[in-house]
Coordinates of C-alpha atoms in Angstrom, one line a residue:
Chain A
M1 CA -23.9 2.9 -18.3
E2 CA -21.2 0.3 -18.5
K3 CA -20.2 -0.8 -15.0
I4 CA -16.8 -2.1 -16.0
V5 CA -14.6 -0.2 -18.4
K6 CA -11.0 -1.4 -19.0
L7 CA -8.8 1.6 -19.9
I8 CA -5.8 0.9 -17.8
S9 CA -6.4 -2.8 -17.0
Q10 CA -7.1 -3.8 -20.6
R11 CA -4.0 -5.9 -20.8
C12 CA -4.0 -7.4 -17.3
N13 CA -4.1 -11.2 -17.4
K14 CA -4.2 -11.0 -21.3
I15 CA -0.6 -10.7 -22.2
T16 CA 2.8 -11.8 -21.0
P17 CA 3.5 -8.9 -18.7
A18 CA 7.2 -8.2 -19.6
S19 CA 6.8 -8.9 -23.3
V20 CA 7.3 -5.7 -25.4
E21 CA 6.0 -7.4 -28.5
E22 CA 2.7 -8.5 -26.9
Y23 CA 2.4 -5.1 -25.2
C24 CA 2.8 -3.3 -28.5
K25 CA 0.2 -5.5 -30.2
A26 CA -2.2 -4.6 -27.4
N27 CA -2.0 -0.9 -28.0
G28 CA 1.2 -0.4 -25.9
F29 CA 3.6 2.5 -26.4
N30 CA 1.1 4.3 -28.7
G31 CA 0.8 6.9 -25.9
L32 CA 4.6 7.5 -25.8
K33 CA 4.8 7.7 -29.6
K34 CA 2.1 10.3 -29.7
A35 CA 3.6 12.2 -26.8
F36 CA 6.8 12.6 -28.8
T37 CA 4.9 14.5 -31.4
M38 CA 3.4 16.9 -28.8
K39 CA 4.8 19.8 -26.8
P40 CA 5.2 19.1 -23.1
A41 CA 2.8 21.9 -22.2
D42 CA 0.2 20.4 -24.5
I43 CA 0.5 17.0 -22.8
V44 CA 0.0 18.7 -19.4
A45 CA -3.0 20.5 -20.8
E46 CA -4.6 17.2 -21.8
I47 CA -4.0 15.8 -18.3
K48 CA -5.7 18.9 -16.9
K49 CA -8.7 18.5 -19.2
A50 CA -8.9 14.8 -18.2
R51 CA -9.4 16.0 -14.5
L52 CA -7.2 13.1 -13.4
L53 CA -7.1 13.2 -9.6
G54 CA -4.1 11.4 -7.9
R55 CA -5.0 7.8 -7.5
G56 CA -2.9 7.0 -4.5
G57 CA -5.5 8.3 -2.1
A58 CA -4.9 12.0 -1.6
A59 CA -6.8 12.9 -4.9
Y60 CA -4.6 15.9 -5.7
P61 CA -5.2 17.1 -9.3
A62 CA -2.4 15.5 -11.3
G63 CA -2.6 18.2 -14.0
A64 CA -2.0 21.0 -11.5
K65 CA 0.9 19.0 -10.0
W66 CA 2.5 18.6 -13.5
E67 CA 1.9 22.2 -14.4
H68 CA 3.6 23.4 -11.2
L69 CA 6.7 21.3 -11.9
L70 CA 6.8 22.4 -15.6
E71 CA 7.1 26.0 -14.5
I72 CA 10.1 25.3 -12.3
P73 CA 13.3 26.3 -14.2
E74 CA 15.8 24.2 -12.3
F75 CA 17.2 20.9 -13.7
P76 CA 17.6 18.0 -13.4
K77 CA 14.1 16.9 -12.3
Y78 CA 13.2 13.5 -11.1
I79 CA 10.2 11.3 -11.8
V80 CA 9.2 9.1 -8.9
C81 CA 6.5 6.4 -9.0
N82 CA 5.0 5.6 -5.6
A83 CA 4.5 1.8 -5.6
D84 CA 4.5 1.5 -1.8
E85 CA 0.9 0.2 -1.6
G86 CA 0.5 -0.6 2.1
E87 CA -3.1 0.6 2.7
P88 CA -5.0 -2.4 4.1
G89 CA -7.8 -3.4 1.7
T90 CA -5.7 -2.1 -1.3
F91 CA -4.1 -4.3 -3.8
K92 CA -4.8 -2.5 -7.1
D93 CA -1.3 -1.3 -7.8
K94 CA -0.1 -4.9 -7.4
L95 CA -2.4 -5.8 -10.4
L96 CA -0.8 -3.2 -12.6
L97 CA 2.8 -3.8 -11.3
S98 CA 2.6 -7.6 -11.9
Q99 CA 0.3 -7.7 -15.0
D100 CA 1.1 -4.5 -16.9
P101 CA 4.5 -3.1 -15.8
L102 CA 5.1 -1.7 -19.3
G103 CA 2.1 0.5 -18.9
I104 CA 3.6 2.1 -15.8
I105 CA 7.0 2.4 -17.6
E106 CA 5.3 4.1 -20.5
G107 CA 3.5 6.6 -18.2
M108 CA 6.7 7.4 -16.3
T109 CA 8.6 7.8 -19.6
I110 CA 6.0 10.3 -20.9
A111 CA 6.5 12.2 -17.6
G112 CA 10.3 12.1 -18.2
Y113 CA 9.8 13.5 -21.7
V114 CA 7.5 16.3 -20.4
F115 CA 10.0 17.4 -17.7
N116 CA 13.1 16.7 -19.7
S117 CA 14.1 14.4 -17.0
N118 CA 16.6 11.5 -17.5
D119 CA 16.0 9.5 -14.3
G120 CA 12.9 8.0 -12.8
Y121 CA 12.6 6.0 -9.6
I122 CA 9.9 3.4 -8.8
Y123 CA 9.7 2.7 -5.1
I124 CA 8.1 -0.8 -4.8
R125 CA 7.2 -2.1 -1.3
G126 CA 9.5 -4.8 0.1
E127 CA 6.6 -7.2 0.4
Y128 CA 6.4 -7.3 -3.4
A129 CA 9.9 -8.7 -3.9
A130 CA 8.8 -11.1 -6.8
I131 CA 7.1 -8.2 -8.5
Q132 CA 10.3 -6.1 -8.3
R133 CA 12.1 -8.8 -10.2
N134 CA 9.4 -9.0 -12.9
F135 CA 9.4 -5.2 -13.2
Q136 CA 13.1 -5.2 -13.7
E137 CA 12.6 -7.7 -16.5
A138 CA 10.1 -5.4 -18.1
I139 CA 12.5 -2.5 -17.8
N140 CA 15.3 -4.6 -19.5
H141 CA 13.0 -5.6 -22.3
A142 CA 11.9 -2.0 -22.9
I143 CA 15.5 -0.9 -23.0
A144 CA 16.4 -3.7 -25.5
R145 CA 13.6 -2.7 -27.8
G146 CA 14.5 1.0 -27.7
Y147 CA 11.4 2.2 -25.7
L148 CA 13.6 3.1 -22.6
G149 CA 17.2 4.0 -21.9
N150 CA 19.4 6.0 -24.2
N151 CA 18.0 7.7 -27.3
I152 CA 14.5 6.4 -27.0
L153 CA 12.9 5.7 -30.5
D154 CA 15.8 7.8 -32.0
T155 CA 14.3 10.9 -30.6
G156 CA 17.5 11.9 -28.7
F157 CA 15.6 11.7 -25.4
S158 CA 17.1 9.3 -22.8
F159 CA 15.3 8.1 -19.7
H160 CA 16.3 5.5 -17.1
I161 CA 14.1 3.8 -14.5
H162 CA 15.6 2.6 -11.3
I163 CA 13.8 0.3 -8.8
V164 CA 14.2 1.0 -5.1
T165 CA 12.8 -1.4 -2.5
G166 CA 10.8 -0.5 0.6
A167 CA 11.2 -2.6 3.7
G168 CA 7.9 -2.5 5.5
A169 CA 6.7 1.0 6.5
Y170 CA 3.2 2.2 5.7
V171 CA 4.2 5.8 6.3
C172 CA 6.5 5.6 3.2
G173 CA 3.3 5.8 1.1
E174 CA 3.4 9.5 2.1
N175 CA 5.4 11.1 -0.7
S176 CA 8.0 13.0 1.3
A177 CA 8.6 10.0 3.6
L178 CA 9.0 7.9 0.4
L179 CA 11.7 10.3 -0.9
N180 CA 13.6 10.1 2.4
S181 CA 13.4 6.3 2.1
I182 CA 14.9 6.4 -1.4
E183 CA 17.7 8.5 0.0
G184 CA 18.5 5.6 2.4
K185 CA 17.0 7.2 5.5
A186 CA 14.2 6.2 7.8
G187 CA 10.9 7.1 6.1
R188 CA 9.8 9.9 8.3
P189 CA 7.8 12.6 6.5
R190 CA 9.4 16.0 5.8
I191 CA 8.1 19.4 6.8
K192 CA 6.3 21.1 3.8
P193 CA 6.9 23.6 2.4
P194 CA 9.1 23.4 0.5
H195 CA 6.9 21.6 -1.9
L196 CA 8.4 18.4 -3.4
A197 CA 8.1 19.9 -6.8
E198 CA 10.8 22.4 -5.7
V199 CA 12.8 20.4 -3.2
G200 CA 12.2 16.7 -3.8
L201 CA 14.5 13.7 -4.3
F202 CA 18.1 14.6 -3.5
S203 CA 16.8 18.1 -2.9
L204 CA 16.0 18.6 -6.6
P205 CA 12.6 19.3 -8.3
T206 CA 10.6 16.1 -8.3
L207 CA 7.3 14.7 -9.5
V208 CA 5.7 12.0 -7.4
N209 CA 2.7 10.1 -8.6
N210 CA 1.0 6.8 -7.7
V211 CA 1.3 3.7 -9.9
E212 CA -2.4 4.0 -11.1
S213 CA -1.9 7.7 -11.9
F214 CA 1.1 6.9 -14.2
A215 CA -0.8 4.0 -15.8
N216 CA -3.5 6.5 -16.8
I217 CA -1.1 8.9 -18.6
P218 CA -0.6 6.9 -21.8
V219 CA -4.4 6.4 -22.0
I220 CA -5.0 10.2 -21.6
V221 CA -2.4 11.1 -24.2
Q222 CA -3.9 8.6 -26.7
L223 CA -7.6 9.4 -26.1
G224 CA -7.2 13.1 -25.3
G225 CA -8.3 14.7 -22.0
E226 CA -11.9 15.3 -23.0
K227 CA -12.6 11.8 -24.1
Y228 CA -10.9 10.4 -21.0
L229 CA -13.0 12.7 -18.8
S230 CA -16.2 11.5 -20.5
Y231 CA -15.7 8.0 -19.0
G232 CA -16.3 9.4 -15.6
T233 CA -18.3 12.3 -14.1
K234 CA -18.0 16.0 -14.7
D235 CA -15.5 16.4 -11.8
S236 CA -14.0 13.0 -11.6
G237 CA -12.4 12.0 -14.8
G238 CA -12.0 8.5 -16.2
T239 CA -12.0 5.2 -14.3
K240 CA -10.9 3.9 -11.0
L241 CA -9.5 0.6 -9.9
V242 CA -11.5 -0.6 -6.9
C243 CA -10.4 -3.5 -4.7
L244 CA -13.1 -5.5 -3.0
S245 CA -12.3 -7.5 0.1
G246 CA -14.0 -8.7 3.3
H247 CA -17.4 -10.3 3.4
V248 CA -18.1 -9.9 -0.3
A249 CA -18.7 -12.8 -2.7
K250 CA -16.2 -11.8 -5.5
R251 CA -13.2 -10.3 -3.9
G252 CA -10.8 -8.7 -6.4
V253 CA -9.8 -5.7 -8.4
Y254 CA -12.3 -4.1 -10.8
E255 CA -11.9 -1.1 -13.1
V256 CA -15.1 1.0 -12.9
P257 CA -16.0 4.3 -14.5
F258 CA -16.7 7.1 -12.0
G259 CA -20.5 7.4 -11.9
V260 CA -21.5 3.8 -10.9
T261 CA -23.0 3.5 -7.4
L262 CA -21.6 1.8 -4.3
R263 CA -24.5 -0.6 -4.7
D264 CA -23.2 -1.5 -8.2
I265 CA -19.7 -2.1 -6.8
I266 CA -20.7 -4.3 -3.9
Y267 CA -23.8 -6.0 -5.4
D268 CA -23.5 -6.1 -9.2
K269 CA -23.0 -9.7 -10.4
E270 CA -20.1 -8.6 -12.6
I271 CA -18.4 -6.9 -9.7
G272 CA -18.8 -7.7 -6.0
G273 CA -21.7 -10.0 -6.4
G274 CA -23.2 -9.1 -3.0
T275 CA -22.2 -10.2 0.5
T276 CA -20.7 -13.7 1.2
Q277 CA -23.5 -16.2 1.1
G278 CA -26.0 -13.3 1.1
Q279 CA -25.6 -12.2 4.8
K280 CA -26.9 -8.8 5.8
L281 CA -24.5 -5.9 5.0
K282 CA -23.6 -4.0 8.2
F283 CA -21.1 -1.4 7.0
F284 CA -18.3 -0.8 4.5
H285 CA -14.9 0.8 4.8
L286 CA -13.8 2.9 1.9
G287 CA -10.3 4.0 0.8
G288 CA -8.3 2.0 3.3
Q289 CA -7.7 2.2 7.0
S290 CA -7.4 6.0 6.7
G291 CA -10.8 6.3 5.0
P292 CA -14.4 6.6 6.4
C293 CA -16.9 3.8 7.0
G294 CA -20.4 3.9 5.5
I295 CA -23.7 2.2 6.0
P296 CA -26.3 0.4 3.8
D297 CA -28.4 3.6 3.6
Q298 CA -25.6 5.1 1.6
L299 CA -25.4 2.4 -1.1
D300 CA -26.9 4.6 -3.7
T301 CA -24.2 7.2 -3.4
I302 CA -22.5 7.7 -6.8
Y303 CA -18.9 6.6 -6.7
C304 CA -17.0 9.7 -7.6
Y305 CA -14.9 12.1 -5.6
K306 CA -17.6 14.8 -5.2
A307 CA -20.6 12.7 -4.3
L308 CA -18.7 10.5 -1.9
R309 CA -17.3 13.6 -0.2
S310 CA -20.8 15.1 0.2
A311 CA -21.9 11.9 1.8
G312 CA -19.0 11.9 4.3
L313 CA -17.2 9.2 2.4
S314 CA -14.2 9.1 0.1
V315 CA -12.5 7.3 -2.8
G316 CA -9.1 7.2 -1.1
S317 CA -7.0 4.4 -2.5
G318 CA -10.0 2.6 -4.0
A319 CA -10.4 0.0 -1.2
V320 CA -13.9 -1.3 -0.5
V321 CA -13.9 -3.6 2.6
V322 CA -17.3 -5.1 3.2
M323 CA -18.5 -6.1 6.6
D324 CA -21.5 -8.3 7.4
E325 CA -23.4 -8.3 10.8
S326 CA -20.9 -10.7 12.4
V327 CA -18.5 -7.8 12.7
C328 CA -18.4 -5.8 15.9
V329 CA -17.7 -2.1 15.2
V330 CA -15.8 -1.5 18.4
D331 CA -13.6 -4.6 17.8
Y332 CA -13.1 -3.5 14.1
L333 CA -12.0 0.0 15.1
K334 CA -9.6 -1.5 17.7
K335 CA -7.8 -3.3 14.9
V336 CA -7.8 -0.2 12.7
T337 CA -6.2 1.8 15.6
E338 CA -3.7 -1.0 16.4
F339 CA -2.6 -0.6 12.7
F340 CA -1.9 3.1 13.1
I341 CA -0.1 2.6 16.4
H342 CA 2.2 0.2 14.6
E343 CA 2.7 2.4 11.6
S344 CA 3.0 5.8 13.2
C345 CA 6.5 7.0 12.6
G346 CA 6.5 8.6 16.1
K347 CA 7.7 12.0 14.9
C348 CA 4.7 14.0 16.1
T349 CA 2.8 13.7 19.3
P350 CA -0.8 13.9 18.1
C351 CA -0.4 10.7 16.0
R352 CA 2.1 8.8 18.2
E353 CA 0.1 9.4 21.4
G354 CA -3.4 10.0 20.0
N355 CA -3.7 6.5 18.5
W356 CA -2.6 4.9 21.8
Q357 CA -5.1 6.8 23.8
L358 CA -7.9 6.0 21.3
F359 CA -6.9 2.3 21.5
K360 CA -7.1 2.4 25.3
I361 CA -10.6 3.9 25.2
L362 CA -11.7 1.3 22.6
C363 CA -10.4 -1.4 25.0
K364 CA -12.5 0.1 27.8
F365 CA -15.6 -0.2 25.6
Q366 CA -14.7 -3.8 24.8
E367 CA -14.3 -4.6 28.4
G368 CA -17.6 -2.9 29.4
L369 CA -15.8 -0.2 31.4
A370 CA -16.4 2.8 29.3
V371 CA -18.3 5.8 30.6
E372 CA -20.3 8.6 28.8
E373 CA -17.3 11.0 29.1
D374 CA -15.3 8.7 26.9
F375 CA -17.2 9.8 23.8
A376 CA -16.1 13.4 24.4
V377 CA -12.5 12.3 25.0
M378 CA -12.5 10.3 21.7
K379 CA -13.9 13.3 19.8
R380 CA -11.3 15.6 21.4
L381 CA -8.4 13.3 20.6
A382 CA -9.7 12.7 17.0
D383 CA -9.9 16.5 16.4
A384 CA -6.4 17.0 17.8
M385 CA -5.0 14.3 15.6
T386 CA -6.8 15.5 12.5
N387 CA -5.8 19.2 13.0
A388 CA -2.4 18.9 14.5
S389 CA -0.7 15.8 13.1
F390 CA 2.4 16.3 11.0
C391 CA 1.4 14.3 7.9
G392 CA -1.6 12.6 6.3
L393 CA -1.2 9.4 8.4
G394 CA -2.0 11.1 11.7
Q395 CA -4.5 13.4 10.1
S396 CA -6.6 10.6 8.8
A397 CA -6.0 7.9 11.5
A398 CA -9.2 8.8 13.3
V399 CA -11.4 9.1 10.3
A400 CA -12.9 5.6 10.5
L401 CA -13.6 6.0 14.2
T402 CA -15.3 9.4 13.7
S403 CA -17.5 8.0 10.9
C404 CA -18.5 5.0 13.0
L405 CA -19.3 7.1 16.1
K406 CA -21.8 8.9 13.8
Y407 CA -23.6 5.7 12.8
F408 CA -23.0 3.2 15.6
K409 CA -23.2 5.2 18.8
D410 CA -25.8 2.8 20.1
E411 CA -23.4 -0.1 19.6
F412 CA -20.8 1.7 21.6
K413 CA -23.3 2.4 24.3
A414 CA -24.4 -1.2 24.4
H415 CA -20.8 -2.1 25.1
S416 CA -20.8 0.1 28.1
K417 CA -23.5 -2.2 29.4
K418 CA -21.4 -5.3 28.5
Q419 CA -23.6 -6.1 25.5
C420 CA -22.2 -6.6 22.0
P421 CA -24.9 -6.5 19.3
A422 CA -22.7 -8.5 16.9
G423 CA -22.3 -11.2 19.6
H424 CA -18.5 -10.9 19.4
C425 CA -17.4 -9.4 22.7
F426 CA -18.0 -10.6 26.3
I427 CA -18.4 -14.2 25.1
D428 CA -16.1 -15.5 27.8
E429 CA -18.1 -13.8 30.5
R430 CA -21.3 -15.4 29.4
G431 CA -19.5 -18.7 29.6
E432 CA -20.3 -19.6 26.0
Chain B
M1 CA 23.3 -22.9 5.3
P2 CA 25.8 -20.5 6.7
N3 CA 25.3 -19.5 10.3
E4 CA 27.4 -16.4 10.2
L5 CA 28.3 -14.1 7.3
D6 CA 31.9 -13.1 6.9
S7 CA 32.9 -9.6 5.9
S8 CA 33.8 -10.7 2.3
R9 CA 30.2 -11.9 1.8
I10 CA 28.9 -8.6 3.1
L11 CA 31.2 -6.6 0.8
A12 CA 30.1 -8.8 -2.1
I13 CA 26.5 -8.0 -1.4
V14 CA 27.2 -4.3 -1.2
E15 CA 29.1 -4.5 -4.5
E16 CA 26.3 -6.4 -6.2
K17 CA 23.6 -4.0 -5.1
G18 CA 25.6 -0.8 -5.7
K19 CA 27.5 1.4 -3.3
S20 CA 25.1 4.2 -2.9
K21 CA 22.5 5.3 -0.2
E22 CA 19.5 4.5 -2.4
H23 CA 20.5 0.8 -2.2
L24 CA 20.8 0.7 1.6
L25 CA 17.4 -1.0 2.1
S26 CA 18.1 -3.6 -0.6
I27 CA 21.6 -4.3 0.8
L28 CA 20.2 -4.8 4.3
L29 CA 17.4 -7.0 3.0
A30 CA 19.9 -9.1 1.0
I31 CA 22.1 -9.5 4.1
Q32 CA 19.2 -10.5 6.2
N33 CA 18.1 -13.1 3.6
A34 CA 21.7 -14.5 3.4
S35 CA 22.1 -14.7 7.2
G36 CA 20.1 -17.9 7.5
K37 CA 18.6 -16.5 10.7
N38 CA 16.6 -13.6 9.2
Y39 CA 18.4 -10.8 11.0
V40 CA 21.1 -8.2 10.6
Q41 CA 24.0 -8.2 13.1
E42 CA 25.6 -5.0 14.3
E43 CA 29.0 -6.1 12.9
W44 CA 27.5 -6.4 9.4
A45 CA 25.7 -3.1 9.7
K46 CA 29.1 -1.5 10.6
I47 CA 30.6 -2.8 7.4
V48 CA 27.7 -1.5 5.3
A49 CA 27.8 1.9 7.1
A50 CA 31.5 2.2 6.3
E51 CA 31.1 1.2 2.6
L52 CA 28.2 3.6 2.1
N53 CA 29.9 6.4 4.1
L54 CA 27.0 6.5 6.6
S55 CA 27.1 6.6 10.3
L56 CA 26.3 3.4 12.2
S57 CA 23.5 5.2 14.0
M58 CA 21.9 6.1 10.7
V59 CA 22.0 2.5 9.6
Y60 CA 20.6 1.4 13.0
D61 CA 17.8 4.0 12.6
V62 CA 16.9 2.4 9.3
L63 CA 17.1 -1.2 10.8
T64 CA 14.8 -0.4 13.6
F65 CA 12.4 1.8 11.6
Y66 CA 11.3 -0.7 8.9
S67 CA 9.3 -3.7 10.1
M68 CA 10.9 -6.2 7.7
F69 CA 14.2 -6.0 9.5
S70 CA 15.2 -7.7 12.7
T71 CA 18.4 -7.0 14.7
K72 CA 17.9 -10.3 16.6
P73 CA 18.2 -13.8 15.2
R74 CA 15.0 -15.4 14.1
G75 CA 14.0 -18.8 12.7
R76 CA 15.1 -20.0 9.3
H77 CA 11.5 -19.4 8.1
V78 CA 9.6 -16.4 9.4
I79 CA 5.8 -17.0 9.2
E80 CA 4.1 -13.7 9.1
I81 CA 0.3 -13.6 9.6
C82 CA -1.4 -10.5 8.3
K83 CA -3.4 -8.9 11.1
S84 CA -4.9 -6.0 9.1
T85 CA -8.7 -5.6 9.1
P86 CA -9.5 -7.3 5.8
C87 CA -7.7 -10.4 7.0
Y88 CA -8.9 -10.0 10.6
I89 CA -12.5 -10.1 9.6
S90 CA -11.7 -13.2 7.5
K91 CA -10.6 -14.8 10.8
S92 CA -6.8 -14.3 10.9
D93 CA -6.9 -14.6 14.7
V94 CA -8.2 -18.2 14.3
I95 CA -5.4 -18.8 11.8
A96 CA -2.8 -17.6 14.2
K97 CA -4.1 -20.0 16.9
I98 CA -3.8 -22.9 14.4
F99 CA -0.2 -22.0 13.6
E100 CA 0.5 -21.7 17.3
K101 CA -1.0 -25.2 17.9
H102 CA 0.9 -26.8 15.0
L103 CA 4.3 -25.2 15.8
G104 CA 3.9 -25.4 19.6
I105 CA 4.9 -21.7 20.1
K106 CA 3.1 -18.4 20.6
V107 CA 3.1 -15.5 18.1
G108 CA 6.4 -13.7 18.6
E109 CA 8.3 -16.9 19.5
T110 CA 10.8 -19.1 17.6
T111 CA 10.7 -22.9 17.7
Q112 CA 13.4 -24.6 19.7
D113 CA 14.9 -26.1 16.5
Q114 CA 15.2 -22.5 15.1
Q115 CA 13.2 -23.5 12.1
F116 CA 10.2 -21.2 12.5
T117 CA 9.5 -17.8 13.9
L118 CA 5.8 -16.9 14.1
Q119 CA 4.9 -13.2 14.0
Y120 CA 2.2 -10.8 12.9
T121 CA 2.6 -8.4 10.0
A122 CA 0.6 -5.5 8.6
C123 CA -1.1 -5.7 5.2
V124 CA 0.8 -7.7 2.5
G125 CA -1.6 -6.6 -0.3
A126 CA -3.4 -9.9 -0.7
C127 CA -6.7 -8.9 0.9
D128 CA -8.6 -10.7 -1.8
I129 CA -7.3 -14.1 -0.5
G130 CA -7.4 -13.3 3.2
P131 CA -6.6 -14.7 5.7
V132 CA -3.0 -14.8 4.5
A133 CA 0.4 -15.7 5.8
K134 CA 3.7 -14.7 4.2
I135 CA 6.7 -16.9 4.4
G136 CA 9.8 -15.4 2.8
E137 CA 8.5 -14.1 -0.5
E138 CA 5.6 -16.5 -0.7
I139 CA 2.0 -15.5 0.2
Y140 CA -0.4 -18.2 1.2
G141 CA -4.1 -17.3 1.1
N142 CA -7.5 -18.6 2.0
L143 CA -5.9 -20.4 4.8
T144 CA -7.5 -23.4 6.5
E145 CA -6.2 -25.8 9.1
D146 CA -5.5 -28.4 6.4
K147 CA -3.6 -25.9 4.3
I148 CA -1.6 -24.7 7.3
N149 CA -0.6 -28.3 8.1
S150 CA 0.7 -28.9 4.6
I151 CA 2.5 -25.6 4.5
I152 CA 4.4 -26.5 7.7
I153 CA 5.2 -30.0 6.5
K154 CA 6.6 -28.5 3.2
Y155 CA 8.9 -26.1 5.0
Q156 CA 10.0 -28.7 7.5
G157 CA 11.1 -30.8 4.6
E158 CA 13.3 -28.0 3.2

């Protein structure tokens, strides 16, 4: 099978991003034109056939989400694009936002048409300030050429896209926190239910999808759901943008069809190209800080939602961070936990306190002071955080730690004896 | 470079961005950028709160929740070193030490001439070019000591 398939990244680095003319020449807006000839319910049916799972990380079936909103009789409805990409190791949305903004605009506009919505919001993280300006330029050009704004392509349908900036808060990637942030509040997650489809932005019915999910919509409308599905596996339709970073030769964003293996992603010469200077692979971290880590024995796992889940791994945001043997697992997890301490919104105790306590125990290991009981305490804390945290951030904050305890318990134990197999910790004490 | 923003400048920023709650973050970011000291003063927040019909406590909640804001003055240029794991395993801790050496300050501090504040940040979405530092809107990647040296010289000249 082909290891790189460019369905949504076909135009990236090929056209002037905000140019409607170049976008149209490269197959742009054909999805929107076709959508206008279809009934909203038929478009949703194609998305269901495509088995598109939400590409932000949660992997909720997009078709089911759209169908739910379609059945809600209240109007107006809002379309919201989640462009608050803050998951370390993830920079895929940046590629689409900066290189193919019109693709996202087209996807959001199709959604607007399906739900008879007149307003869409794209929440772009504050760190992408330059991208926000370029995106506004693309919006302006689309309006000037009649593909956005009032009376789009003389259909009588009007749709406006508004850009809202973030200001540095990872938790705003959580959909309800993101809506609070658009409303000018601190981005703390909301209690659910009510579902966002019913009580969303400004308390009105709302669709929230990730950038990559919206970019897939015009492709699915054009190809049809079945054809789109055929690029992936039976359960995981289409392609995925994966982002490679860490100790890998060719860091970057690649669009791969579901069905390739992790080995393909990390080692294929067209994709990752192996580890930096060929060092031995120690482990890899999938899906971002909130995802699980895996080991070389799992390299032949097929990259799709189902097979990864069976192997205790996950697609998540599409991040693949590669670590060679110079990385100490305890030290790495300490940094992961530090990130969650910083990003926890503080609203619920399991997340706010749990991450602190895990961090303290990891410090004990790194100082050679940990005892056997600490393993049980870490497990208890991780379980409490997973089961009792308020939102996905807390629920997934201990996932990396739990996976590493499975594979690297000996490395933890060695630290209890002031030994670091990676040669990273205790260096000062050895006087080196 | 203005040291203090007067109320007419704050009102002009509110007007330009739009007087509604969904523009609160962009208004506060614009004020912070215009301050010359990369912060938002309470007096300015009060004006914004009144214009947007929000309580000051709500605006303060926002200012202290989002990591891009500061309520205390910072250097003219804020150098933010990414400390998330993809950058960390690419030696961002070494990079931080080089910045500290060249600026003569520790992470979290501001140089005496108020030109630079050095601080850590979470992921800026440039993991493919780690280790990275963000200064204003610019991202500098694949950092080395030589690159850091020339970056500092460039900003000193501004």
